[in-house]
Amino acid sequence: QARLTESGGGVVQAGESLTLSCVTSGASFSGYAMGWSRQAPGKEREFVAAIRWTESSVYYADSVKGRFTISRDKPNNAIHLQMNDLKPDDTAVYYCSADGVPAAIMRGQSRFWGQGTQVTVSP
């Protein structure tokens, strides 16, 4: 059974950094785009970043451009999200997802989803 497992969340202060990881298992995600979305309390889930399987293109929400970097770790069947200069507004549950195309991830319509990892940024 295809599975996405996130890790790396935690509690940090504003300005600090965190790296999230998402490991795939149970099926091959070769050829899939993968990405991250987040959901803050009382808000709808929103797109954060996505990357094509070929790594030829990456996509970011305007709110994280210049601060977050998504990368693919093919040998370990994983993706990572390096988050720098974190802000209290980045507090959310971060979800990893996978789909055939980045557009589905950006629309929040990914085929596969992880359970999420909590990121809390204090002022």
PDB file of C-alpha atoms in Angstrom:
ATOM      1  CA  GLN A   1       0.000   0.000   0.000  1.00  0.00           C
ATOM      2  CA  ALA A   2       1.407   3.355  -1.038  1.00  0.00           C
ATOM      3  CA  ARG A   3       2.382   5.461   1.924  1.00  0.00           C
ATOM      4  CA  LEU A   4       3.895   8.892   2.584  1.00  0.00           C
ATOM      5  CA  THR A   5       5.423   9.538   6.010  1.00  0.00           C
ATOM      6  CA  GLU A   6       6.434  13.019   7.131  1.00  0.00           C
ATOM      7  CA  SER A   7       8.939  13.888   9.845  1.00  0.00           C
ATOM      8  CA  GLY A   8      10.946  16.843  11.097  1.00  0.00           C
ATOM      9  CA  GLY A   9       8.255  19.059  12.536  1.00  0.00           C
ATOM     10  CA  GLY A  10       8.715  20.795  15.850  1.00  0.00           C
ATOM     11  CA  VAL A  11       8.608  24.012  17.832  1.00  0.00           C
ATOM     12  CA  VAL A  12      11.027  26.807  16.906  1.00  0.00           C
ATOM     13  CA  GLN A  13      11.340  30.535  17.378  1.00  0.00           C
ATOM     14  CA  ALA A  14      10.847  33.080  14.643  1.00  0.00           C
ATOM     15  CA  GLY A  15      13.899  33.339  12.416  1.00  0.00           C
ATOM     16  CA  GLU A  16      15.019  29.771  12.988  1.00  0.00           C
ATOM     17  CA  SER A  17      15.073  26.882  10.507  1.00  0.00           C
ATOM     18  CA  LEU A  18      13.581  23.412  10.173  1.00  0.00           C
ATOM     19  CA  THR A  19      13.861  20.669   7.596  1.00  0.00           C
ATOM     20  CA  LEU A  20      10.879  18.452   6.880  1.00  0.00           C
ATOM     21  CA  SER A  21      11.235  15.064   5.235  1.00  0.00           C
ATOM     22  CA  CYS A  22       8.743  12.821   3.501  1.00  0.00           C
ATOM     23  CA  VAL A  23       9.598   9.190   2.834  1.00  0.00           C
ATOM     24  CA  THR A  24       7.634   7.055   0.398  1.00  0.00           C
ATOM     25  CA  SER A  25       6.994   3.349   0.868  1.00  0.00           C
ATOM     26  CA  GLY A  26       4.769   0.546  -0.288  1.00  0.00           C
ATOM     27  CA  ALA A  27       4.846   1.522  -3.944  1.00  0.00           C
ATOM     28  CA  SER A  28       7.042   3.151  -6.504  1.00  0.00           C
ATOM     29  CA  PHE A  29       6.579   6.895  -6.902  1.00  0.00           C
ATOM     30  CA  SER A  30       8.849   7.015  -9.877  1.00  0.00           C
ATOM     31  CA  GLY A  31       7.517   9.586 -12.298  1.00  0.00           C
ATOM     32  CA  TYR A  32       5.344  11.304  -9.685  1.00  0.00           C
ATOM     33  CA  ALA A  33       5.537  14.941  -8.760  1.00  0.00           C
ATOM     34  CA  MET A  34       5.651  15.504  -5.014  1.00  0.00           C
ATOM     35  CA  GLY A  35       5.074  18.450  -2.800  1.00  0.00           C
ATOM     36  CA  TRP A  36       4.057  20.073   0.439  1.00  0.00           C
ATOM     37  CA  SER A  37       0.894  21.756   1.610  1.00  0.00           C
ATOM     38  CA  ARG A  38      -0.025  23.147   5.010  1.00  0.00           C
ATOM     39  CA  GLN A  39      -3.074  23.842   7.090  1.00  0.00           C
ATOM     40  CA  ALA A  40      -3.143  26.358   9.904  1.00  0.00           C
ATOM     41  CA  PRO A  41      -5.812  26.259  12.628  1.00  0.00           C
ATOM     42  CA  GLY A  42      -9.095  27.608  11.336  1.00  0.00           C
ATOM     43  CA  LYS A  43      -7.798  27.972   7.797  1.00  0.00           C
ATOM     44  CA  GLU A  44      -8.035  25.983   4.601  1.00  0.00           C
ATOM     45  CA  ARG A  45      -5.155  23.851   3.467  1.00  0.00           C
ATOM     46  CA  GLU A  46      -2.819  25.747   1.141  1.00  0.00           C
ATOM     47  CA  PHE A  47      -0.105  24.840  -1.305  1.00  0.00           C
ATOM     48  CA  VAL A  48       3.514  25.385  -0.237  1.00  0.00           C
ATOM     49  CA  ALA A  49       5.900  23.785  -2.742  1.00  0.00           C
ATOM     50  CA  ALA A  50       6.133  21.098  -5.418  1.00  0.00           C
ATOM     51  CA  ILE A  51       8.808  19.420  -7.502  1.00  0.00           C
ATOM     52  CA  ARG A  52       8.641  17.337 -10.651  1.00  0.00           C
ATOM     53  CA  TRP A  53      10.098  13.835 -10.732  1.00  0.00           C
ATOM     54  CA  THR A  54      12.747  15.020 -13.140  1.00  0.00           C
ATOM     55  CA  GLU A  55      13.564  17.909 -10.767  1.00  0.00           C
ATOM     56  CA  SER A  56      13.464  20.129 -13.804  1.00  0.00           C
ATOM     57  CA  SER A  57      10.903  22.419 -12.235  1.00  0.00           C
ATOM     58  CA  VAL A  58      10.030  23.546  -8.754  1.00  0.00           C
ATOM     59  CA  TYR A  59       7.053  25.591  -7.648  1.00  0.00           C
ATOM     60  CA  TYR A  60       6.522  27.720  -4.548  1.00  0.00           C
ATOM     61  CA  ALA A  61       3.744  29.696  -2.951  1.00  0.00           C
ATOM     62  CA  ASP A  62       4.536  33.405  -2.917  1.00  0.00           C
ATOM     63  CA  SER A  63       4.483  33.395   0.878  1.00  0.00           C
ATOM     64  CA  VAL A  64       7.491  31.050   1.091  1.00  0.00           C
ATOM     65  CA  LYS A  65       9.567  32.029  -1.954  1.00  0.00           C
ATOM     66  CA  GLY A  66      13.129  32.826  -0.968  1.00  0.00           C
ATOM     67  CA  ARG A  67      12.761  31.139   2.415  1.00  0.00           C
ATOM     68  CA  PHE A  68      11.781  27.530   1.640  1.00  0.00           C
ATOM     69  CA  THR A  69      13.566  25.049  -0.637  1.00  0.00           C
ATOM     70  CA  ILE A  70      12.104  21.761  -1.832  1.00  0.00           C
ATOM     71  CA  SER A  71      14.407  18.977  -2.963  1.00  0.00           C
ATOM     72  CA  ARG A  72      14.167  15.393  -4.080  1.00  0.00           C
ATOM     73  CA  ASP A  73      16.190  12.547  -2.566  1.00  0.00           C
ATOM     74  CA  LYS A  74      15.700   9.754  -5.085  1.00  0.00           C
ATOM     75  CA  PRO A  75      18.124   7.203  -3.530  1.00  0.00           C
ATOM     76  CA  ASN A  76      16.098   7.381  -0.309  1.00  0.00           C
ATOM     77  CA  ASN A  77      12.686   7.724  -1.941  1.00  0.00           C
ATOM     78  CA  ALA A  78      12.143  10.991  -0.164  1.00  0.00           C
ATOM     79  CA  ILE A  79      11.648  14.709  -0.523  1.00  0.00           C
ATOM     80  CA  HIS A  80      12.736  17.441   1.852  1.00  0.00           C
ATOM     81  CA  LEU A  81      11.574  20.944   2.636  1.00  0.00           C
ATOM     82  CA  GLN A  82      14.241  23.235   4.016  1.00  0.00           C
ATOM     83  CA  MET A  83      12.497  26.093   5.821  1.00  0.00           C
ATOM     84  CA  ASN A  84      14.552  29.137   6.758  1.00  0.00           C
ATOM     85  CA  ASP A  85      13.626  32.393   8.482  1.00  0.00           C
ATOM     86  CA  LEU A  86      10.453  30.876   9.854  1.00  0.00           C
ATOM     87  CA  LYS A  87       7.630  33.191  10.868  1.00  0.00           C
ATOM     88  CA  PRO A  88       4.681  32.699  13.225  1.00  0.00           C
ATOM     89  CA  ASP A  89       2.429  32.654  10.127  1.00  0.00           C
ATOM     90  CA  ASP A  90       4.214  29.468   9.044  1.00  0.00           C
ATOM     91  CA  THR A  91       2.665  27.618  11.987  1.00  0.00           C
ATOM     92  CA  ALA A  92       0.602  24.760  10.550  1.00  0.00           C
ATOM     93  CA  VAL A  93       0.374  21.055   9.978  1.00  0.00           C
ATOM     94  CA  TYR A  94       2.524  20.308   6.929  1.00  0.00           C
ATOM     95  CA  TYR A  95       1.401  17.557   4.570  1.00  0.00           C
ATOM     96  CA  CYS A  96       3.393  15.712   1.954  1.00  0.00           C
ATOM     97  CA  SER A  97       1.587  14.624  -1.188  1.00  0.00           C
ATOM     98  CA  ALA A  98       2.198  12.998  -4.566  1.00  0.00           C
ATOM     99  CA  ASP A  99       0.478  13.082  -7.926  1.00  0.00           C
ATOM    100  CA  GLY A 100       1.238  12.649 -11.581  1.00  0.00           C
ATOM    101  CA  VAL A 101       1.454  16.397 -12.173  1.00  0.00           C
ATOM    102  CA  PRO A 102       2.453  19.392 -10.043  1.00  0.00           C
ATOM    103  CA  ALA A 103      -0.787  21.191 -10.932  1.00  0.00           C
ATOM    104  CA  ALA A 104      -2.805  18.665  -8.912  1.00  0.00           C
ATOM    105  CA  ILE A 105      -0.583  19.264  -5.893  1.00  0.00           C
ATOM    106  CA  MET A 106      -0.976  23.020  -6.325  1.00  0.00           C
ATOM    107  CA  ARG A 107      -4.773  22.631  -6.424  1.00  0.00           C
ATOM    108  CA  GLY A 108      -4.797  20.454  -3.330  1.00  0.00           C
ATOM    109  CA  GLN A 109      -6.021  17.472  -5.343  1.00  0.00           C
ATOM    110  CA  SER A 110      -3.097  15.093  -4.934  1.00  0.00           C
ATOM    111  CA  ARG A 111      -3.761  11.410  -5.227  1.00  0.00           C
ATOM    112  CA  PHE A 112      -1.612  10.430  -2.240  1.00  0.00           C
ATOM    113  CA  TRP A 113      -1.274  12.196   1.114  1.00  0.00           C
ATOM    114  CA  GLY A 114       0.725  11.755   4.281  1.00  0.00           C
ATOM    115  CA  GLN A 115      -0.634  12.199   7.806  1.00  0.00           C
ATOM    116  CA  GLY A 116       1.112  15.496   8.423  1.00  0.00           C
ATOM    117  CA  THR A 117       3.703  16.914  10.798  1.00  0.00           C
ATOM    118  CA  GLN A 118       3.181  19.907  13.077  1.00  0.00           C
ATOM    119  CA  VAL A 119       5.346  23.007  12.772  1.00  0.00           C
ATOM    120  CA  THR A 120       4.955  25.679  15.429  1.00  0.00           C
ATOM    121  CA  VAL A 121       6.802  28.997  15.234  1.00  0.00           C
ATOM    122  CA  SER A 122       6.748  31.190  18.300  1.00  0.00           C
ATOM    123  CA  PRO A 123       7.273  34.988  18.071  1.00  0.00           C
TER     124      PRO A 123
END
